[in-house]
Amino acid sequence: MIRRGVIRGGQAVVLVTLGALVVGQLLGQPILLGFVETGSMEPTIDTGDGFVAIPSELTDDPEPGDVIVFEATNIQGGGLTTHRVVEETSQGYVTRGDANPFTDQDSGEPHVRDAQLVAEGWQVNGEVVTVPLLGTTVMTAGETIERVGTRLGVSESGDASALALPILGLSIVLYAVETVRERRSPSLESGGIGDGRGTGDGWIDPRLLAVGFALLIVLAAAAAMIVPAGTQSYDVISAEFESDRPLVIERGTTDEVPYSIANGGIVPTRSYVESGDENVRLEPERATVGPRGETTVAVSITAPDETGHYPTYVTEYRYLYVLPAPVIDALYECHPWLPFATIVSLLGGGTYLLSRRLLGPGDVRSKRAAVRSRCTGARSFVRRLY
């Protein structure tokens, strides 16, 4: 029984790990695990290797020597970058890939601000905990699914079709799992599921697994909505003359600066940008960003008539585009945190119910009957998902 319990526990860890990888890739937010696609961090992290990623919301402020994941502005055209912090200044963090001779800031990348931080690599005794070839495996699987989706006519454009690819990949996995489970059902019955012998004693309670998957989805969804958003500050100087320096604006005149909204996942997002400053105008105030997409909001700032330093703030609220836009708009008008709570509740509750449906009941006595019925029900669900 102990051995079976250990095996089942290991299987649960593997399932949660795989789930974390899939969810992290879908939402563009590393959850538990991340990986690098280039050799800029060699020999610490080789190309295609994975590493344990802790969301920045759960860690302290990074220090020199820490490996961080951040939203780069210029590196490789922008996007998630994994580099090491080499210095902390009043302007932000100075970063560099271990294999690079120069810092990112020497190459034109702005100093990394706290708002750009996404995750931190877990280190033990100063060494980053890595998983060899994890990224290579994930990228190969993703390319395979994309090729299958292309052959089946799956489009990546549009709000509805943007979810077609992950749904297709999920349905393929579920169908394979249910086929294997159906073929094994006689052996499960003969193993004494109902009488407390055999595999029944070593089985991890499906309710606990369902709760684990639900918490994973909730954590991933929350991180994908909270970490990339937040407040952006602009240090505006109202001057008596025109200047080429950014945010140095002649008094009484208006200057425009871009605010970039990037979506690193393949689930569309909907963002709302607002400012409480009467001297700031935003266009547009609401923006939808597709998979792996980016858009820009124009921030028009009018310098006050009196010269001086005027800090200005712009706040972004970001939500996963899993509800119709009018619904998200209505919830946002009530309170900015209401769409967040609704989306997290729906995703967490839906994941729990789906997991319970696929994994079956938690009590041993009802498993014999569940084995006969759950495969048919789950496979029917997968067919409808297709």
Coordinates of C-alpha atoms in Angstrom, one line a residue:
M1 CA 0.0 0.0 0.0
I2 CA 2.8 2.4 0.9
R3 CA 4.5 1.7 -2.4
R4 CA 1.3 2.3 -4.4
G5 CA 0.7 5.5 -2.4
V6 CA 4.2 6.7 -3.3
I7 CA 3.6 5.9 -7.0
R8 CA 0.3 7.6 -7.0
G9 CA 1.8 10.6 -5.3
G10 CA 4.5 10.8 -7.9
Q11 CA 1.9 10.6 -10.7
A12 CA 0.0 13.4 -9.1
V13 CA 3.2 15.5 -9.0
V14 CA 3.8 14.8 -12.7
L15 CA 0.2 15.7 -13.6
V16 CA 0.4 19.0 -11.7
T17 CA 3.8 19.8 -13.3
L18 CA 2.5 19.1 -16.8
G19 CA -0.5 21.2 -16.0
A20 CA 1.6 24.1 -14.8
L21 CA 3.7 24.0 -18.0
V22 CA 0.6 23.9 -20.3
V23 CA -1.2 26.7 -18.3
G24 CA 2.0 28.8 -18.2
Q25 CA 2.3 28.6 -22.0
L26 CA -1.3 29.3 -22.6
L27 CA -1.3 32.4 -20.5
G28 CA 2.2 33.7 -21.2
Q29 CA 3.0 33.7 -17.4
P30 CA 5.5 31.1 -16.1
I31 CA 3.8 29.0 -13.4
L32 CA 6.2 26.8 -11.3
L33 CA 8.3 26.1 -14.4
G34 CA 9.8 28.1 -17.3
F35 CA 12.4 27.6 -20.0
V36 CA 14.8 29.5 -22.2
E37 CA 14.9 29.4 -26.0
T38 CA 18.3 31.0 -26.5
G39 CA 21.9 30.5 -25.2
S40 CA 22.2 33.9 -23.4
M41 CA 22.2 32.2 -20.0
E42 CA 24.7 29.4 -20.8
P43 CA 26.3 27.7 -19.0
T44 CA 23.9 28.3 -16.1
I45 CA 20.8 27.4 -18.2
D46 CA 21.5 25.7 -21.5
T47 CA 19.3 26.3 -24.6
G48 CA 16.1 24.5 -24.2
D49 CA 16.5 23.7 -20.5
G50 CA 13.8 24.5 -18.0
F51 CA 14.0 26.1 -14.5
V52 CA 11.8 26.4 -11.5
A53 CA 10.0 29.8 -11.7
I54 CA 8.4 31.5 -8.7
P55 CA 5.9 34.3 -9.6
S56 CA 7.3 37.7 -8.5
E57 CA 4.2 38.3 -6.4
L58 CA 5.5 35.6 -4.1
T59 CA 9.1 36.7 -3.8
D60 CA 11.0 39.5 -2.3
D61 CA 12.6 42.3 -4.4
P62 CA 15.4 40.8 -6.5
E63 CA 19.0 41.4 -5.6
P64 CA 22.2 41.2 -7.6
G65 CA 22.9 37.6 -8.5
D66 CA 19.2 36.6 -8.8
V67 CA 17.9 35.3 -12.1
I68 CA 14.6 37.0 -13.1
V69 CA 12.0 36.7 -15.8
F70 CA 10.9 40.1 -17.0
E71 CA 9.0 41.8 -19.8
A72 CA 11.7 43.2 -22.0
T73 CA 11.2 46.3 -24.2
N74 CA 13.8 45.8 -26.9
I75 CA 15.5 42.4 -26.4
Q76 CA 14.6 40.2 -29.3
G77 CA 11.7 42.5 -30.2
G78 CA 10.3 42.5 -26.6
G79 CA 8.7 39.8 -24.6
L80 CA 9.6 37.5 -21.7
T81 CA 13.4 37.4 -21.1
T82 CA 15.4 35.4 -18.5
H83 CA 18.6 37.2 -17.4
R84 CA 20.5 37.8 -14.2
V85 CA 20.4 40.9 -12.1
V86 CA 23.9 42.4 -11.9
E87 CA 23.2 45.8 -10.2
E88 CA 20.3 47.7 -8.7
T89 CA 20.2 51.5 -9.3
S90 CA 17.7 54.3 -8.7
Q91 CA 16.6 53.9 -12.3
G92 CA 15.9 50.2 -12.0
Y93 CA 17.7 46.9 -12.3
V94 CA 20.7 46.3 -14.6
T95 CA 20.5 42.8 -16.1
R96 CA 22.8 40.6 -18.2
G97 CA 22.7 37.1 -19.7
D98 CA 25.5 35.0 -18.2
A99 CA 26.9 34.3 -21.7
N100 CA 26.7 37.9 -22.9
P101 CA 29.8 40.2 -22.6
F102 CA 27.6 43.4 -22.1
T103 CA 24.6 44.2 -19.9
D104 CA 21.2 44.6 -21.5
Q105 CA 21.3 48.3 -20.7
D106 CA 24.6 48.8 -22.6
S107 CA 22.7 47.3 -25.6
G108 CA 19.9 49.8 -25.4
E109 CA 17.4 48.0 -23.1
P110 CA 15.9 50.4 -20.5
H111 CA 16.5 49.6 -16.8
V112 CA 14.1 46.9 -15.6
R113 CA 11.4 48.3 -13.3
D114 CA 9.4 46.3 -10.7
A115 CA 6.3 46.5 -12.9
Q116 CA 8.1 44.4 -15.6
L117 CA 9.1 41.6 -13.2
V118 CA 7.2 38.3 -13.9
A119 CA 9.0 35.6 -12.0
E120 CA 12.3 34.6 -10.3
G121 CA 14.4 31.5 -10.8
W122 CA 14.6 29.3 -7.8
Q123 CA 18.2 28.9 -6.6
V124 CA 19.7 26.4 -4.1
N125 CA 23.1 27.3 -2.7
G126 CA 23.5 29.9 -5.4
E127 CA 22.7 27.5 -8.3
V128 CA 19.6 27.8 -10.4
V129 CA 17.5 24.6 -10.3
T130 CA 17.2 23.5 -13.9
V131 CA 15.3 20.7 -15.7
P132 CA 17.3 19.5 -18.7
L133 CA 15.6 19.6 -22.2
L134 CA 12.3 20.7 -20.7
G135 CA 11.9 23.6 -23.0
T136 CA 12.9 21.6 -26.1
T137 CA 10.2 19.0 -25.3
V138 CA 7.6 21.7 -24.7
M139 CA 8.5 23.6 -27.9
T140 CA 8.5 20.4 -30.0
A141 CA 5.1 19.5 -28.6
G142 CA 3.8 23.0 -29.3
E143 CA 5.0 23.0 -32.9
T144 CA 3.4 19.6 -33.5
I145 CA 0.1 20.8 -32.2
E146 CA 0.3 23.9 -34.3
R147 CA 1.0 21.8 -37.4
V148 CA -1.9 19.7 -36.7
G149 CA -4.1 22.8 -36.1
T150 CA -2.9 24.2 -39.5
R151 CA -3.8 21.0 -41.3
L152 CA -7.2 21.0 -39.7
G153 CA -7.8 24.6 -40.7
V154 CA -7.5 26.1 -37.2
S155 CA -7.1 29.8 -37.5
E156 CA -5.3 32.0 -34.9
S157 CA -7.3 35.1 -35.7
G158 CA -10.4 36.3 -34.0
D159 CA -11.6 36.1 -30.4
A160 CA -13.3 32.7 -30.7
S161 CA -10.8 31.0 -33.0
A162 CA -7.9 32.1 -30.7
L163 CA -8.9 29.4 -28.2
A164 CA -9.3 26.7 -30.9
L165 CA -5.7 25.6 -30.8
P166 CA -5.4 25.0 -27.0
I167 CA -8.9 23.4 -27.0
L168 CA -7.7 21.1 -29.8
G169 CA -4.5 20.1 -27.9
L170 CA -6.5 19.6 -24.7
S171 CA -9.1 17.4 -26.4
I172 CA -6.4 15.2 -28.0
V173 CA -4.8 14.7 -24.6
L174 CA -8.1 14.0 -22.9
Y175 CA -9.2 11.6 -25.6
A176 CA -5.9 9.6 -25.3
V177 CA -6.2 9.5 -21.5
E178 CA -9.8 8.2 -21.7
T179 CA -9.0 5.6 -24.3
V180 CA -6.2 4.2 -22.1
R181 CA -8.5 4.3 -19.0
E182 CA -11.3 2.5 -20.8
R183 CA -8.9 -0.3 -21.9
R184 CA -7.7 -0.7 -18.3
S185 CA -11.1 -0.7 -16.7
P186 CA -11.4 -4.5 -16.4
S187 CA -8.1 -4.7 -14.5
L188 CA -9.2 -1.9 -12.2
E189 CA -12.3 -3.9 -11.3
S190 CA -10.3 -7.1 -10.8
G191 CA -7.8 -5.2 -8.6
G192 CA -10.4 -4.9 -5.9
I193 CA -11.4 -1.3 -6.1
G194 CA -14.6 -1.9 -4.2
D195 CA -13.2 -4.1 -1.5
G196 CA -10.3 -2.0 -0.3
R197 CA -7.6 -4.2 -1.9
G198 CA -5.1 -3.7 -4.7
T199 CA -4.9 -0.3 -6.4
G200 CA -7.8 1.1 -4.5
D201 CA -5.8 1.6 -1.3
G202 CA -3.0 3.5 -3.1
W203 CA -5.3 5.8 -5.1
I204 CA -5.0 9.5 -4.5
D205 CA -8.4 11.0 -3.6
P206 CA -9.7 12.5 -6.9
R207 CA -11.2 15.3 -4.9
L208 CA -7.7 16.4 -3.8
L209 CA -6.4 16.2 -7.4
A210 CA -9.4 18.3 -8.6
V211 CA -8.7 20.9 -5.9
G212 CA -5.0 20.9 -6.9
F213 CA -5.8 21.5 -10.6
A214 CA -8.3 24.2 -9.7
L215 CA -5.8 26.0 -7.5
L216 CA -3.2 25.7 -10.3
I217 CA -5.6 27.3 -12.8
V218 CA -6.6 30.1 -10.3
L219 CA -3.0 30.9 -9.6
A220 CA -2.1 31.0 -13.3
A221 CA -5.1 33.1 -14.2
A222 CA -4.5 35.5 -11.4
A223 CA -0.8 35.9 -12.2
A224 CA -1.6 36.4 -15.9
M225 CA -4.0 39.3 -15.1
I226 CA -2.1 40.9 -12.2
V227 CA 1.6 40.6 -13.0
P228 CA 1.7 42.3 -16.5
A229 CA -0.7 45.1 -15.4
G230 CA -0.4 47.6 -12.6
T231 CA 0.6 51.3 -12.4
Q232 CA 3.1 53.0 -14.7
S233 CA 4.6 56.3 -13.5
Y234 CA 5.7 59.2 -15.7
D235 CA 7.9 61.9 -14.2
V236 CA 6.7 65.0 -16.1
I237 CA 8.7 68.2 -16.0
S238 CA 6.8 71.4 -17.0
A239 CA 9.5 73.6 -18.5
E240 CA 9.6 77.1 -20.0
F241 CA 11.0 75.9 -23.3
E242 CA 10.8 73.0 -25.7
S243 CA 13.1 70.0 -25.1
D244 CA 14.0 66.8 -26.8
R245 CA 14.2 65.0 -23.5
P246 CA 11.4 62.6 -22.8
L247 CA 8.7 63.9 -20.5
V248 CA 10.2 67.4 -20.4
I249 CA 7.2 69.4 -21.8
E250 CA 6.8 73.1 -22.4
R251 CA 4.3 74.4 -20.0
G252 CA 0.7 74.6 -21.3
T253 CA 1.5 72.3 -24.2
T254 CA 0.7 68.6 -24.8
D255 CA 3.1 65.8 -25.5
E256 CA 2.3 62.1 -26.4
V257 CA 4.0 59.1 -25.0
P258 CA 3.2 55.4 -25.9
Y259 CA 2.0 52.9 -23.3
S260 CA 2.6 49.4 -24.6
I261 CA 0.3 46.4 -23.8
A262 CA 1.8 43.0 -24.7
N263 CA 0.2 39.6 -24.4
G264 CA 2.7 36.8 -24.1
G265 CA 0.1 34.0 -24.0
I266 CA -2.3 32.5 -26.6
V267 CA -5.4 33.4 -24.6
P268 CA -6.6 36.9 -25.7
T269 CA -6.7 39.7 -23.0
R270 CA -8.8 42.8 -22.5
S271 CA -7.2 45.8 -20.8
Y272 CA -8.6 49.0 -19.4
V273 CA -6.2 51.9 -18.9
E274 CA -7.2 54.9 -16.7
S275 CA -5.7 57.9 -15.0
G276 CA -7.0 60.1 -12.2
D277 CA -5.0 63.1 -13.5
E278 CA -7.0 65.7 -15.4
N279 CA -4.0 66.6 -17.5
V280 CA -3.8 63.1 -19.0
R281 CA -5.9 61.8 -21.8
L282 CA -5.8 58.1 -23.0
E283 CA -6.7 56.9 -26.5
P284 CA -8.1 54.2 -26.5
E285 CA -9.0 53.6 -22.9
R286 CA -9.9 49.9 -23.7
A287 CA -7.9 47.5 -25.8
T288 CA -8.2 43.9 -26.8
V289 CA -4.9 42.1 -27.5
G290 CA -4.8 38.8 -29.4
P291 CA -2.5 35.8 -28.9
R292 CA 1.2 36.8 -28.7
G293 CA 0.1 40.2 -29.7
E294 CA 0.8 43.8 -28.7
T295 CA -0.9 47.2 -29.0
T296 CA -0.2 50.7 -27.9
V297 CA -2.3 53.3 -26.0
A298 CA -1.5 56.9 -26.7
V299 CA -1.0 58.8 -23.4
S300 CA -1.4 62.5 -24.0
I301 CA 0.1 64.6 -21.2
T302 CA -0.5 68.3 -20.8
A303 CA 2.1 70.2 -18.8
P304 CA 0.7 72.6 -16.2
D305 CA 1.1 76.3 -16.7
E306 CA 3.4 76.5 -13.7
T307 CA 6.9 75.0 -14.1
G308 CA 8.0 72.2 -11.9
H309 CA 8.0 68.4 -11.4
Y310 CA 4.6 66.7 -11.8
P311 CA 4.5 62.9 -11.3
T312 CA 1.7 61.3 -13.3
Y313 CA 0.4 57.8 -13.1
V314 CA -1.5 55.5 -15.5
T315 CA -3.1 52.3 -14.2
E316 CA -3.9 49.2 -16.3
Y317 CA -6.4 46.5 -15.4
R318 CA -6.0 43.4 -17.4
Y319 CA -8.4 40.4 -17.8
L320 CA -8.4 37.2 -19.7
Y321 CA -10.8 37.5 -22.6
V322 CA -12.9 34.4 -21.6
L323 CA -16.2 36.3 -21.2
P324 CA -18.0 38.4 -23.8
A325 CA -16.7 42.0 -24.0
P326 CA -20.0 43.6 -22.9
V327 CA -20.0 41.4 -19.8
I328 CA -16.5 42.3 -18.9
D329 CA -17.3 46.0 -19.6
A330 CA -20.4 45.9 -17.3
L331 CA -18.5 44.2 -14.5
Y332 CA -15.6 46.7 -14.8
E333 CA -18.0 49.7 -14.6
C334 CA -19.2 48.3 -11.3
H335 CA -15.7 47.8 -9.9
P336 CA -12.3 47.0 -11.5
W337 CA -11.8 43.9 -9.3
L338 CA -15.2 42.4 -10.1
P339 CA -14.2 41.0 -13.6
F340 CA -11.1 39.5 -12.0
A341 CA -13.1 37.8 -9.2
T342 CA -15.7 36.5 -11.7
I343 CA -13.1 35.1 -14.2
V344 CA -11.0 33.5 -11.5
S345 CA -14.2 31.9 -9.9
L346 CA -15.4 30.6 -13.3
L347 CA -12.1 29.1 -14.3
G348 CA -11.4 27.6 -10.8
G349 CA -14.9 26.2 -10.4
G350 CA -15.1 24.9 -14.0
T351 CA -11.7 23.2 -13.6
Y352 CA -12.8 21.5 -10.4
L353 CA -16.0 20.2 -11.9
L354 CA -14.3 19.0 -15.1
S355 CA -11.6 17.3 -13.0
R356 CA -14.1 15.6 -10.8
R357 CA -16.0 14.5 -13.9
L358 CA -12.9 13.0 -15.5
L359 CA -11.3 11.5 -12.4
G360 CA -14.4 10.1 -10.9
P361 CA -15.8 10.1 -7.3
G362 CA -13.6 10.1 -4.2
D363 CA -15.1 7.3 -2.1
V364 CA -13.9 3.8 -2.6
R365 CA -17.3 2.1 -2.6
S366 CA -18.6 4.0 -5.6
K367 CA -15.5 3.5 -7.8
R368 CA -16.6 0.1 -9.2
A369 CA -19.7 1.6 -10.7
A370 CA -17.9 4.8 -11.7
V371 CA -15.3 2.8 -13.7
R372 CA -18.0 1.5 -15.9
S373 CA -19.6 4.9 -16.6
R374 CA -17.0 7.6 -16.3
C375 CA -15.1 6.6 -19.5
T376 CA -18.2 6.8 -21.6
G377 CA -19.2 10.1 -20.1
A378 CA -15.8 11.6 -20.4
R379 CA -15.2 10.5 -23.9
S380 CA -18.6 11.9 -24.9
F381 CA -17.5 15.2 -23.4
V382 CA -14.3 15.1 -25.4
R383 CA -16.2 14.4 -28.6
R384 CA -18.4 17.4 -27.9
L385 CA -15.3 19.5 -27.2
Y386 CA -14.0 18.6 -30.7

